[in-house]
Structures are given as structure tokens and as C-alpha cells.
Amino acid sequence: MKKLLISTVLLFGLSMSVYGQKRPPAPPHPSKTELTNSKSRELQKRYNAEKKLIMNHPIATKKMKQEQLKALNLRYQNEKKLLRSAR
């Protein structure tokens, strides 16, 4: 009787420790549209930050700023096309 009680307590204790070591469920993966939306938001933020840096540059002339903005716009359009084609 004493051995049965000890074995059941031991078995119960081991099962509780195994149950406590289970991992929490993995977080759900974002959908493809959520991923593309977050990427486009990041792209827009980066574009706005770079444009602000170009426009507020203290030494650059007006012509230099225009050329840099053209290059930035071209690069931004290409990245947007890539993002749209990935959908």
C-alpha cells in the first residue's frame, strides 16, 4: 500500500513537471496582404525620411536637390513595382 502511494505521487509529480515544460503555442504568421502592407508602409517611411533629408540639406543647391529627388523617385517607383509584382 505504501509503495502504491509513493509510486502514484511520483508519477503525478513527473506528469506535472512534463506538463509545465510544454511550449506555448507559436504566434500566428501574418498573412501575405499584411506582409505586403507592412513592407509598403516601411518603404513609404524610408522614402519620406530620405526626401526630408534631401530637402533640408544646408549645402546642396536647388539643382542638386532636384536631381537627387528624381533619382529617389525613380528608385522608389522601382521598389513599389517589385512589391506589387510580389503580390
CSV table of C-alpha atoms in Angstrom, one decimal:
chain,number,residue,atom,x,y,z
A,1,MET,CA,0.0,0.0,0.0
A,2,LYS,CA,2.8,2.4,0.9
A,3,LYS,CA,4.7,1.6,-2.3
A,4,LEU,CA,1.5,2.2,-4.3
A,5,LEU,CA,1.0,5.6,-2.7
A,6,ILE,CA,4.7,6.6,-3.3
A,7,SER,CA,4.6,5.5,-6.9
A,8,THR,CA,1.3,7.4,-7.7
A,9,VAL,CA,2.7,10.6,-6.1
A,10,LEU,CA,5.9,10.2,-8.0
A,11,LEU,CA,4.0,9.5,-11.3
A,12,PHE,CA,1.8,12.5,-10.6
A,13,GLY,CA,4.8,14.7,-9.9
A,14,LEU,CA,6.6,13.7,-13.1
A,15,SER,CA,3.5,14.3,-15.2
A,16,MET,CA,3.1,17.8,-13.7
A,17,SER,CA,6.7,18.7,-14.5
A,18,VAL,CA,6.3,17.4,-18.1
A,19,TYR,CA,3.1,19.4,-18.5
A,20,GLY,CA,4.9,22.5,-17.1
A,21,GLN,CA,7.6,22.2,-19.7
A,22,LYS,CA,5.3,22.4,-22.7
A,23,ARG,CA,6.0,25.3,-25.0
A,24,PRO,CA,3.4,28.0,-25.5
A,25,PRO,CA,1.7,27.9,-28.9
A,26,ALA,CA,3.5,29.7,-31.7
A,27,PRO,CA,2.2,33.1,-32.7
A,28,PRO,CA,0.2,33.1,-35.9
A,29,HIS,CA,2.0,34.0,-39.0
A,30,PRO,CA,0.9,37.2,-40.8
A,31,SER,CA,-1.0,36.8,-44.0
A,32,LYS,CA,0.5,37.8,-47.3
A,33,THR,CA,-1.5,41.0,-47.6
A,34,GLU,CA,-0.4,42.0,-44.0
A,35,LEU,CA,3.2,41.4,-45.0
A,36,THR,CA,2.9,43.5,-48.2
A,37,ASN,CA,1.1,46.3,-46.4
A,38,SER,CA,3.8,46.4,-43.7
A,39,LYS,CA,6.5,46.4,-46.3
A,40,SER,CA,4.8,49.2,-48.2
A,41,ARG,CA,4.5,51.3,-45.0
A,42,GLU,CA,8.2,50.8,-44.3
A,43,LEU,CA,9.0,51.8,-47.8
A,44,GLN,CA,6.9,54.9,-47.5
A,45,LYS,CA,8.5,55.9,-44.2
A,46,ARG,CA,12.0,55.4,-45.7
A,47,TYR,CA,11.1,57.4,-48.7
A,48,ASN,CA,9.7,60.3,-46.6
A,49,ALA,CA,12.8,60.3,-44.4
A,50,GLU,CA,15.2,60.4,-47.3
A,51,LYS,CA,13.1,63.1,-49.1
A,52,LYS,CA,13.2,65.2,-45.9
A,53,LEU,CA,17.0,64.8,-45.6
A,54,ILE,CA,17.4,65.9,-49.2
A,55,MET,CA,15.1,68.9,-48.9
A,56,ASN,CA,16.7,70.1,-45.6
A,57,HIS,CA,20.3,69.7,-46.7
A,58,PRO,CA,22.1,73.0,-45.9
A,59,ILE,CA,24.7,73.0,-48.6
A,60,ALA,CA,23.0,71.3,-51.6
A,61,THR,CA,21.9,73.7,-54.4
A,62,LYS,CA,18.4,73.6,-55.9
A,63,LYS,CA,19.6,71.8,-59.0
A,64,MET,CA,21.4,69.1,-56.9
A,65,LYS,CA,18.2,68.6,-54.8
A,66,GLN,CA,16.1,68.2,-57.9
A,67,GLU,CA,18.5,65.6,-59.3
A,68,GLN,CA,18.6,63.7,-56.0
A,69,LEU,CA,14.8,63.8,-55.8
A,70,LYS,CA,14.5,62.5,-59.4
A,71,ALA,CA,16.8,59.6,-58.5
A,72,LEU,CA,14.9,58.9,-55.3
A,73,ASN,CA,11.5,58.9,-57.0
A,74,LEU,CA,12.9,56.5,-59.7
A,75,ARG,CA,14.2,54.2,-57.1
A,76,TYR,CA,11.0,54.4,-55.1
A,77,GLN,CA,8.9,53.6,-58.1
A,78,ASN,CA,11.0,50.6,-58.9
A,79,GLU,CA,10.7,49.3,-55.4
A,80,LYS,CA,7.0,49.8,-55.5
A,81,LYS,CA,6.8,47.8,-58.7
A,82,LEU,CA,8.7,45.0,-57.2
A,83,LEU,CA,6.5,45.0,-54.2
A,84,ARG,CA,3.3,44.9,-56.3
A,85,SER,CA,4.7,42.1,-58.5
A,86,ALA,CA,5.4,40.0,-55.4
A,87,ARG,CA,1.7,40.0,-54.5
